[in-house]
PDB file of C-alpha atoms and ligand atoms in Angstrom:
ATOM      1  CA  UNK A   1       0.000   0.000   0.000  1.00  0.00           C
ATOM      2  CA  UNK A   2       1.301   3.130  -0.505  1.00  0.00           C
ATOM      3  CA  UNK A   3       1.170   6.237   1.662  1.00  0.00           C
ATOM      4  CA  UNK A   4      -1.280   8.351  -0.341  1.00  0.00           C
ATOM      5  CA  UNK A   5      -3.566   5.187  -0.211  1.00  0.00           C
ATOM      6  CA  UNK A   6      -3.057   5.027   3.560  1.00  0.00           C
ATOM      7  CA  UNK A   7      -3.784   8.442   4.380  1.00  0.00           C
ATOM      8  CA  UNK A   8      -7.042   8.600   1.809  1.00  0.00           C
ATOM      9  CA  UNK A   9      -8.769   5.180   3.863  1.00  0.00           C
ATOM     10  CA  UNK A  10      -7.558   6.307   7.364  1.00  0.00           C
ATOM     11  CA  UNK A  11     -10.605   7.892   8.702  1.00  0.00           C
ATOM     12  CA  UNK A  12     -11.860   7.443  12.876  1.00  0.00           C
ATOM     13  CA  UNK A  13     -13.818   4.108  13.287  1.00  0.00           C
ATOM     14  CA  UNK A  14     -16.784   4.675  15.708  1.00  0.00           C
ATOM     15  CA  UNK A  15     -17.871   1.748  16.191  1.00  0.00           C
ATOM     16  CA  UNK A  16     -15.557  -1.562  15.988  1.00  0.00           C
ATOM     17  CA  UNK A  17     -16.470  -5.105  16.010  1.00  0.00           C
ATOM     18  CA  UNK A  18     -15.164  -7.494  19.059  1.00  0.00           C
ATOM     19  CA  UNK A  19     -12.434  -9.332  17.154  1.00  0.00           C
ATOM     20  CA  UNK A  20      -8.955  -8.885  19.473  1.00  0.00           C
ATOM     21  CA  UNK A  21      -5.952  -7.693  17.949  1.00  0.00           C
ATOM     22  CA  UNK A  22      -3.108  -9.899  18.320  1.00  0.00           C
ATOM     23  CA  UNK A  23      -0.247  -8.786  20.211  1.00  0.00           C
ATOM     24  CA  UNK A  24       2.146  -9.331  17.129  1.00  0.00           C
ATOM     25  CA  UNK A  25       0.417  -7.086  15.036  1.00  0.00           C
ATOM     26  CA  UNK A  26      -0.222  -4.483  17.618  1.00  0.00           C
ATOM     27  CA  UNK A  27       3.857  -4.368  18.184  1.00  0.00           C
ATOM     28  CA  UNK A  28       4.252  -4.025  14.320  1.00  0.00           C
ATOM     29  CA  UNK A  29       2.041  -1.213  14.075  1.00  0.00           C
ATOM     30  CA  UNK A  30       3.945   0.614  16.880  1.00  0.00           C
ATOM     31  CA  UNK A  31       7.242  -0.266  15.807  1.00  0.00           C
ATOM     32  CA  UNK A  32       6.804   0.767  12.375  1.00  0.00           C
ATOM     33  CA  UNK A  33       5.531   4.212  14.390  1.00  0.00           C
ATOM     34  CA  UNK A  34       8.324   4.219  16.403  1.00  0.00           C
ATOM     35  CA  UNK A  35      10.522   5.577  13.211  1.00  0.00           C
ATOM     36  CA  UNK A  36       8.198   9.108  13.725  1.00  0.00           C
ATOM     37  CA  UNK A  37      10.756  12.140  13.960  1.00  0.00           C
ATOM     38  CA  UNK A  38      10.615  14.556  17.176  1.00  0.00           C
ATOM     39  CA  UNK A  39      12.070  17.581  18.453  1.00  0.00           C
ATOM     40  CA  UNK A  40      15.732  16.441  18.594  1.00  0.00           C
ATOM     41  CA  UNK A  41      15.104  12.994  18.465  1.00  0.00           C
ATOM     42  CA  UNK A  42      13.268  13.487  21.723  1.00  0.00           C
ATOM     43  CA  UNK A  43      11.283  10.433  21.065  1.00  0.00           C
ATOM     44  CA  UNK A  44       8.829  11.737  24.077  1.00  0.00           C
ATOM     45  CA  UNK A  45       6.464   8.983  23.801  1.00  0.00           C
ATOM     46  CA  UNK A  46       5.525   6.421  26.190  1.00  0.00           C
ATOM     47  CA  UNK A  47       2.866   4.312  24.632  1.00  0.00           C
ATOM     48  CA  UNK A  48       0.251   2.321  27.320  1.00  0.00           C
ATOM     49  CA  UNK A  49      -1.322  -0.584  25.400  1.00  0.00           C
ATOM     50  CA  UNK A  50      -4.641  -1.849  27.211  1.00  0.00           C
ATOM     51  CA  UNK A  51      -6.908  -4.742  25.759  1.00  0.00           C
ATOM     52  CA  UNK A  52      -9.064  -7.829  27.210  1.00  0.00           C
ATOM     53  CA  UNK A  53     -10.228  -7.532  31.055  1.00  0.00           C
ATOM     54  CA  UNK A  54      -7.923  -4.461  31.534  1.00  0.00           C
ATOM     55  CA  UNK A  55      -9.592  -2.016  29.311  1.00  0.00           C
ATOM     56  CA  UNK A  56     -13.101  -3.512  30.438  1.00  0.00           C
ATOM     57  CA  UNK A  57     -12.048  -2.881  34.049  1.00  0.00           C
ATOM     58  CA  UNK A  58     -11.001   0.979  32.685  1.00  0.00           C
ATOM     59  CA  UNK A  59     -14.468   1.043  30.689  1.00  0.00           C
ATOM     60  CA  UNK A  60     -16.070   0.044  33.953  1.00  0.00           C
ATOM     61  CA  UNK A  61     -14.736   2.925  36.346  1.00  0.00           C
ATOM     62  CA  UNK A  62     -15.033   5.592  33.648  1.00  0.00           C
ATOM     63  CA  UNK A  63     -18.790   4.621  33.214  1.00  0.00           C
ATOM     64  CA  UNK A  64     -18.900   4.040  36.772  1.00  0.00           C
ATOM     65  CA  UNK A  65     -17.222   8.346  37.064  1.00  0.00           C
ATOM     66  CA  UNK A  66     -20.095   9.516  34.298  1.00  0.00           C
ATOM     67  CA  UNK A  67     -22.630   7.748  36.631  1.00  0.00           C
ATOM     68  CA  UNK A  68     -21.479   9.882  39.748  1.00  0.00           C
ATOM     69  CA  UNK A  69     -21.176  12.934  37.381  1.00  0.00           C
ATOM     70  CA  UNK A  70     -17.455  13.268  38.200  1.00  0.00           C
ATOM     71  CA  UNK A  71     -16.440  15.456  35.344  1.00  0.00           C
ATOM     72  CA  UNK A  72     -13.536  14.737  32.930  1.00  0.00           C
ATOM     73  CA  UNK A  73      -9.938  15.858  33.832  1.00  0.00           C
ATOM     74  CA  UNK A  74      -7.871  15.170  31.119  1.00  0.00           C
ATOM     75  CA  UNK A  75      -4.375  16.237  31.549  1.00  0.00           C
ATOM     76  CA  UNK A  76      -4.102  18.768  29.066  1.00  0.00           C
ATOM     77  CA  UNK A  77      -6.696  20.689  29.754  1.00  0.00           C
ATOM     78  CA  UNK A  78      -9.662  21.659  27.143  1.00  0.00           C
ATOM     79  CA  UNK A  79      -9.020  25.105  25.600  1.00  0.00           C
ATOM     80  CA  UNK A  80     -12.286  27.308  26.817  1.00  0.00           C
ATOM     81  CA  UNK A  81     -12.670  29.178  23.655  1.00  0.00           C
ATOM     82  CA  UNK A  82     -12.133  28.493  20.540  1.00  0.00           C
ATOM     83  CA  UNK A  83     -12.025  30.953  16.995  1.00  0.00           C
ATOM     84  CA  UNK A  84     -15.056  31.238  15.371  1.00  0.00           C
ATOM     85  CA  UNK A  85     -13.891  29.388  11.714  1.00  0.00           C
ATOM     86  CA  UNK A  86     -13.086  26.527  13.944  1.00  0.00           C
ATOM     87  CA  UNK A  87     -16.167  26.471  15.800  1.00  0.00           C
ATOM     88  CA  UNK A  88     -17.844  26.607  12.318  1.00  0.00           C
ATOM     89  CA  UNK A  89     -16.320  23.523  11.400  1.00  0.00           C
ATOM     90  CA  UNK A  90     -17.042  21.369  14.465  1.00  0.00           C
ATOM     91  CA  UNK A  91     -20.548  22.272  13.822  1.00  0.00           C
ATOM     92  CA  UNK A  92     -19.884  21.317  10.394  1.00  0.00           C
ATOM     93  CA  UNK A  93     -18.544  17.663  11.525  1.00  0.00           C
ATOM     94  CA  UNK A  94     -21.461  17.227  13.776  1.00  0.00           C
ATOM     95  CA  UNK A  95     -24.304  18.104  10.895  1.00  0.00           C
ATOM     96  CA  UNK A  96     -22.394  16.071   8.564  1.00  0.00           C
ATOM     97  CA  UNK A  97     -22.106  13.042  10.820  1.00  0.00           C
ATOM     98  CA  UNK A  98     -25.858  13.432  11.577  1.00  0.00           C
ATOM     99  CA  UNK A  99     -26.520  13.462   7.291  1.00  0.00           C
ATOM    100  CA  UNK A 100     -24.411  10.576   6.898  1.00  0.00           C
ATOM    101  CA  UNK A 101     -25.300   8.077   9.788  1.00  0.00           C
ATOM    102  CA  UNK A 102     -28.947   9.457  10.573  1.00  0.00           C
ATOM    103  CA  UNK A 103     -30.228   8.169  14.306  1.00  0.00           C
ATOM    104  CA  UNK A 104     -27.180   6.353  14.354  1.00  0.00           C
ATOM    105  CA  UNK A 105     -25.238   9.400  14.656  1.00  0.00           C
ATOM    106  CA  UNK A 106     -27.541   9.863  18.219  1.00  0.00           C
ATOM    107  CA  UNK A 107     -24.548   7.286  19.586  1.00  0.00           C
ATOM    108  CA  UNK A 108     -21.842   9.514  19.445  1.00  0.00           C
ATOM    109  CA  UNK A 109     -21.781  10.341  23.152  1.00  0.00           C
ATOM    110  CA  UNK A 110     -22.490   6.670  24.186  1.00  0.00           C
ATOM    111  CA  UNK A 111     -20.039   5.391  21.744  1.00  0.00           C
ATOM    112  CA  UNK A 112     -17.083   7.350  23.023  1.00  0.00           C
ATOM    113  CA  UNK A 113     -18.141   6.549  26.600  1.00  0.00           C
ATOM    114  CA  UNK A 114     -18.450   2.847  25.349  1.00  0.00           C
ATOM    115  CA  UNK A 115     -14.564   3.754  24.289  1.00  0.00           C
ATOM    116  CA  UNK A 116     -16.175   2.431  20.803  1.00  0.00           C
ATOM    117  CA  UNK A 117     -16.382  -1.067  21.938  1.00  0.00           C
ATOM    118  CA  UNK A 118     -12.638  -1.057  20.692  1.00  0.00           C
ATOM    119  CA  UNK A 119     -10.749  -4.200  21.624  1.00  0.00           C
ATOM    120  CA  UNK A 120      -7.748  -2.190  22.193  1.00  0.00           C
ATOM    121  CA  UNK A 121      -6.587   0.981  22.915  1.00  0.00           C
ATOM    122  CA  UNK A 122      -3.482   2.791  22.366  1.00  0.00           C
ATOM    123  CA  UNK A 123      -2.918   5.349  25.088  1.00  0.00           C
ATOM    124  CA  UNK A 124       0.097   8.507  24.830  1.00  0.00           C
ATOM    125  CA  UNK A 125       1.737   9.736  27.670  1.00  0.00           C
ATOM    126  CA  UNK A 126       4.926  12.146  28.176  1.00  0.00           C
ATOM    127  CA  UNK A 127       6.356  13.583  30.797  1.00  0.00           C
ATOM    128  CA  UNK A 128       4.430  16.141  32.848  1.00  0.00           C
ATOM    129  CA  UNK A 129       7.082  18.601  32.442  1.00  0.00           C
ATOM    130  CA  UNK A 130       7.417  19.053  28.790  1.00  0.00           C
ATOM    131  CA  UNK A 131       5.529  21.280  26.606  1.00  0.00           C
ATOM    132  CA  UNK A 132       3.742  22.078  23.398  1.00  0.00           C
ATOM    133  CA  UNK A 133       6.588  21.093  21.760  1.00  0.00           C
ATOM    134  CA  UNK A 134       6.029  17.445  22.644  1.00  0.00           C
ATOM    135  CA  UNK A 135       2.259  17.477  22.185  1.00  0.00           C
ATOM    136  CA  UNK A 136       3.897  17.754  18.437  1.00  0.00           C
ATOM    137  CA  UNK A 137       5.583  14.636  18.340  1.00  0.00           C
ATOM    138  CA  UNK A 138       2.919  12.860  20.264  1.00  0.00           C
ATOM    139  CA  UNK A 139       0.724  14.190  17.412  1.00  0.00           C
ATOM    140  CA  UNK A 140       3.160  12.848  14.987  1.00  0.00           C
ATOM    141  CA  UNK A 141       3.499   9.439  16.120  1.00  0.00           C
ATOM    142  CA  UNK A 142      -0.592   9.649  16.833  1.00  0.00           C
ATOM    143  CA  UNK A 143      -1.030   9.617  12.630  1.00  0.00           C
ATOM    144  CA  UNK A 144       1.981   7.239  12.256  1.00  0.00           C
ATOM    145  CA  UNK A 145       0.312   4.555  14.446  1.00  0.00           C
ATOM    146  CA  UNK A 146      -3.321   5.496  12.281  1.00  0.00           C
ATOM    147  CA  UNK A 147      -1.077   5.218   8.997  1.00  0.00           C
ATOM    148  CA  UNK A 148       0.982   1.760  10.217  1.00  0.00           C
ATOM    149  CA  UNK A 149      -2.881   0.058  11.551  1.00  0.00           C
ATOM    150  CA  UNK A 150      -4.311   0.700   7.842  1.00  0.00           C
ATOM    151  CA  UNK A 151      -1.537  -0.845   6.014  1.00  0.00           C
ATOM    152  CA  UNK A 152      -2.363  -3.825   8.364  1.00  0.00           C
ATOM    153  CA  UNK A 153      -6.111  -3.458   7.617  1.00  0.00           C
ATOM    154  CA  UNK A 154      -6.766  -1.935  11.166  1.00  0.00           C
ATOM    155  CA  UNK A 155      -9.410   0.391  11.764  1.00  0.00           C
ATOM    156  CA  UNK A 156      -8.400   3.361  14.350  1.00  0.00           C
ATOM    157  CA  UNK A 157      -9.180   6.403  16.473  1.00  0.00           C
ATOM    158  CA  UNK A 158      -7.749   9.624  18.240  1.00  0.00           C
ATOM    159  CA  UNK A 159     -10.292  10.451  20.926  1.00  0.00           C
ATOM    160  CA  UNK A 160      -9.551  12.921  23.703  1.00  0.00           C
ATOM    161  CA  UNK A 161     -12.719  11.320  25.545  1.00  0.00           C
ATOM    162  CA  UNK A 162     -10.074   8.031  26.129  1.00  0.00           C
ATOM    163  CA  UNK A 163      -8.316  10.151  28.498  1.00  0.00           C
ATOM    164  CA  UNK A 164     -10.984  11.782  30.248  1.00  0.00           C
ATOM    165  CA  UNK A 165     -10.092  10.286  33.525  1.00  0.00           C
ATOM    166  CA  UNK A 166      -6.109  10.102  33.750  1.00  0.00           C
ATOM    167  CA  UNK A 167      -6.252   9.062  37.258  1.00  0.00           C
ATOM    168  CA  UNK A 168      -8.243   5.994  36.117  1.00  0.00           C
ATOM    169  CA  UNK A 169      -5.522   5.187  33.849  1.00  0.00           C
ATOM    170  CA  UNK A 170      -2.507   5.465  36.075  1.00  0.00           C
ATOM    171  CA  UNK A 171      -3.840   3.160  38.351  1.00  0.00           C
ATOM    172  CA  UNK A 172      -5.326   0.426  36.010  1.00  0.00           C
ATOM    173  CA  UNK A 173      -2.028   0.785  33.670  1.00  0.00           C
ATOM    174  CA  UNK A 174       0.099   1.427  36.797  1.00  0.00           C
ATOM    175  CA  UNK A 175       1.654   4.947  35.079  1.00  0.00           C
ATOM    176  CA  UNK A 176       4.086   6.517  36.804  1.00  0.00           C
ATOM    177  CA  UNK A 177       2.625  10.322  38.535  1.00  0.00           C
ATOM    178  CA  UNK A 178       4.912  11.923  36.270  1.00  0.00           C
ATOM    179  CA  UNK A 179       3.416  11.263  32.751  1.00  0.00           C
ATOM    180  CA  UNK A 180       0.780  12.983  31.399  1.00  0.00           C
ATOM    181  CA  UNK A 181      -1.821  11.069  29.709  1.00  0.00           C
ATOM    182  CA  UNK A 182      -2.554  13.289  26.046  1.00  0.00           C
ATOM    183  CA  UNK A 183      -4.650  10.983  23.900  1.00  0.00           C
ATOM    184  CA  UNK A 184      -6.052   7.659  23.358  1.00  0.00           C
ATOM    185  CA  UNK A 185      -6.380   6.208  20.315  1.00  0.00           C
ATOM    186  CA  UNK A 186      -8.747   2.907  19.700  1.00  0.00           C
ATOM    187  CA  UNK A 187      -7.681   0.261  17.459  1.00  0.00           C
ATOM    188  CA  UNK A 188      -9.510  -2.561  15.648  1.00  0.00           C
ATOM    189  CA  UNK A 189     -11.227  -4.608  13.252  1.00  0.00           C
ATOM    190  CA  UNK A 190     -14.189  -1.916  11.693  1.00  0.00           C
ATOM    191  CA  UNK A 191     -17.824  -2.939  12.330  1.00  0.00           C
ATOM    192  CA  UNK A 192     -18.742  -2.238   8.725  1.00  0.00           C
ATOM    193  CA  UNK A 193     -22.555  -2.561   9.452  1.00  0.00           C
ATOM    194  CA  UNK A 194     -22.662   0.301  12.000  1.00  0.00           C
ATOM    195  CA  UNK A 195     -24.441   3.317  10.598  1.00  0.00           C
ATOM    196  CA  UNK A 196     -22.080   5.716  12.678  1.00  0.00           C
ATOM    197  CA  UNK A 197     -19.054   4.683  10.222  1.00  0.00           C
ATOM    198  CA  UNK A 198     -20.724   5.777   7.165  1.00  0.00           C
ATOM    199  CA  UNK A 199     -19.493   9.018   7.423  1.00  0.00           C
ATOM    200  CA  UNK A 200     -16.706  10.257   5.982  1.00  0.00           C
ATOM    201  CA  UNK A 201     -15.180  13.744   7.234  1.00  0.00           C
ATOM    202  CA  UNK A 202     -14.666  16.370   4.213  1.00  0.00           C
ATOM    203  CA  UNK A 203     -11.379  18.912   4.267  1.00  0.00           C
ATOM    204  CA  UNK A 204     -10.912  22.363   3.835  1.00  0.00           C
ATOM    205  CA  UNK A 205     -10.250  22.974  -0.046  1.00  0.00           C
ATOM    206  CA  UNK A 206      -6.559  23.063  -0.655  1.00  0.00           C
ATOM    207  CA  UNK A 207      -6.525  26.667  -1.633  1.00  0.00           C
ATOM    208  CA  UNK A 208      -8.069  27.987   1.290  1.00  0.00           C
ATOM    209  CA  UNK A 209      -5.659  26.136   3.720  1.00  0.00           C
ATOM    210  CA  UNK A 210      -2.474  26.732   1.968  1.00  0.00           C
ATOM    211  CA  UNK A 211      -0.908  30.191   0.728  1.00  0.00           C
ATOM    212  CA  UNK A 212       2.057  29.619  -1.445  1.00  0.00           C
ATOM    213  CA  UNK A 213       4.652  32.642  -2.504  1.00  0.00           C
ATOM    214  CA  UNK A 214       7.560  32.422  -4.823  1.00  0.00           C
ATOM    215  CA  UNK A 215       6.953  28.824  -6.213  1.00  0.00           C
ATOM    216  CA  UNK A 216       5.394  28.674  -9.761  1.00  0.00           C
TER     217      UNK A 216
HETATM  218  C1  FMN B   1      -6.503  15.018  19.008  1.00  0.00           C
HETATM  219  C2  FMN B   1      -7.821  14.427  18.552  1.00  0.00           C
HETATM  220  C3  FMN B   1      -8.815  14.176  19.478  1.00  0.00           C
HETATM  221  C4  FMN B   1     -10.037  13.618  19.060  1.00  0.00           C
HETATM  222  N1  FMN B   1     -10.984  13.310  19.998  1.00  0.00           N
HETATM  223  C5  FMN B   1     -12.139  12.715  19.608  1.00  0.00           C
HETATM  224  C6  FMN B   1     -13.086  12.312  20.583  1.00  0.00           C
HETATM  225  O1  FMN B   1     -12.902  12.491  21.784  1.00  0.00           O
HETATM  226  N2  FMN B   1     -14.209  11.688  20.152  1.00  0.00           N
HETATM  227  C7  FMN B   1     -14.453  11.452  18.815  1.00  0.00           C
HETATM  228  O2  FMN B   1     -15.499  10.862  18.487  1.00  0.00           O
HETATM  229  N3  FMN B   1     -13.558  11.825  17.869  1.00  0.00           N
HETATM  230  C8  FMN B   1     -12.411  12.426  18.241  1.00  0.00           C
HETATM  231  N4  FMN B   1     -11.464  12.764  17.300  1.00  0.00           N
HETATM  232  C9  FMN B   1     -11.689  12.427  15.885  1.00  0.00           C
HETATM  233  C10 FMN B   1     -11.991  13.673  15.043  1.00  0.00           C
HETATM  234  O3  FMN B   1     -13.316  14.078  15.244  1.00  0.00           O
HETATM  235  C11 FMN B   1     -11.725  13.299  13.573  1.00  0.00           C
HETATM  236  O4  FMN B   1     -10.355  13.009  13.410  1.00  0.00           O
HETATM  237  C12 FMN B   1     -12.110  14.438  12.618  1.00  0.00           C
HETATM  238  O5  FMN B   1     -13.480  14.696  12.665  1.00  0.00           O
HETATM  239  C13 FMN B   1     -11.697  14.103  11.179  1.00  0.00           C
HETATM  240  O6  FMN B   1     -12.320  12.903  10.773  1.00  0.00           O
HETATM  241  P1  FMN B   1     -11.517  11.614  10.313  1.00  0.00           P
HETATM  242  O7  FMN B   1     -10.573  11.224  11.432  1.00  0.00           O
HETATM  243  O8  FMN B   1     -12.561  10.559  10.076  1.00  0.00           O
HETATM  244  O9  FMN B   1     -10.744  11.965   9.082  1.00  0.00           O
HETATM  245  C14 FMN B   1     -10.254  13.336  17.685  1.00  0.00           C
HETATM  246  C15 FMN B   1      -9.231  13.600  16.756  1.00  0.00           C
HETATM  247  C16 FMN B   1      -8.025  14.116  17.185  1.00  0.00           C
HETATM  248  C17 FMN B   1      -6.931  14.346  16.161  1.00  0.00           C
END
């Protein structure tokens, strides 16, 4: 497959079916990600794998949280405002998801509580102290993982709402104080006959998201 193929079929999986993913290709997809560049070959990254009874037991006291209305905490907090063309285009995601998957698209909130009914999920941590900068080459590695899962015909997804509860996480996964939890990102076989993965996200038109000067 090549990389243009890749990055055309990667697109979040809402809903997966319960098939496991084998621990062989799970460390192929994050070895292959492992060859992501970072800030000075910073390789911040420390990758938390959780599958089988674990991530049911996380499942279980994040429901059990939402049931007691403890409110998400996510380590990096969520930004209180945001600009108005980006606000326009969430609102664009949500109409479009609702166009596409109909009363399916109703499931969203339960889905992401449900953490998808992934079998797996891929969770990225770095060290509390670092910055921005990092949150780059988590980012990085987030969309080399995606990339590295299609090529193995794995279905995947980047969801803040994984790591809603941090403190949940660090004592399931038993992570160290000291690492930040940034995002989660589910990873499985595609339930194909879900309504919620009909939709397909569009893109800004190239012209309007890139200015070029001095090339002809
Ligand atoms: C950092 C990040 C966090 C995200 N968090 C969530 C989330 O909590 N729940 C969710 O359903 N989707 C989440 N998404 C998925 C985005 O909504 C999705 O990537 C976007 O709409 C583009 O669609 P596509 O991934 O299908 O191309 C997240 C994506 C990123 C990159």
């Amino acid at each position: 497959m090549i990389v243009s193929e890749a990055l055309q079929i990667r697109r979040s999986c809402r809903a997966f079916k319960p098939d496991p993913v084998d621990r062989d290709t799970l460390l192929a997809v994050l070895g292959a990600a492992l060859c992501t560049p970072s800030w000075a070959n910073s390789q911040p990254w420390e990758l938390f794998v959780a599958g089988g009874d674990v991530l049911k037991e996380i499942n279980q006291a994040y429901l059990e949280n939402q049931r007691k209305g403890v409110q998400p905490s996510p380590d990096l907090p969520r930004p209180k405002n945001w600009p108005a063309s980006i606000n326009a285009r969430r609102q664009e995601l949500f109409s479009g998801l609702s166009l596409a998957a109909g009363e399916a698209a109703k499931q969203f909130g339960e889905l992401n509580q449900k953490f998808f009914h992934a079998p797996a999920v891929i969770y990225l941590g770095m060290d509390k102290s670092l910055t921005t900068w990092s949150v780059f080459d988590l980012g990085a590695i987030s969309q080399s993982i995606m990339l590295a899962a299609v090529e193995r015909g794995l279905a995947t997804i980047p969801a803040v709402t994984l790591v809603h509860y941090p403190e949940v996480l660090r004592g399931k996964l038993g992570i160290p104080d000291n690492f930040s939890l940034v995002l989660g990102i589910a990873i499985g076989y595609e339930d194909k006959e879900h309504l919620i993965n009909n939709f397909k996200s569009t893109r800004r038109p190239l012209a309007e998201a890139v200015s070029i000067k001095g090339l002809e």
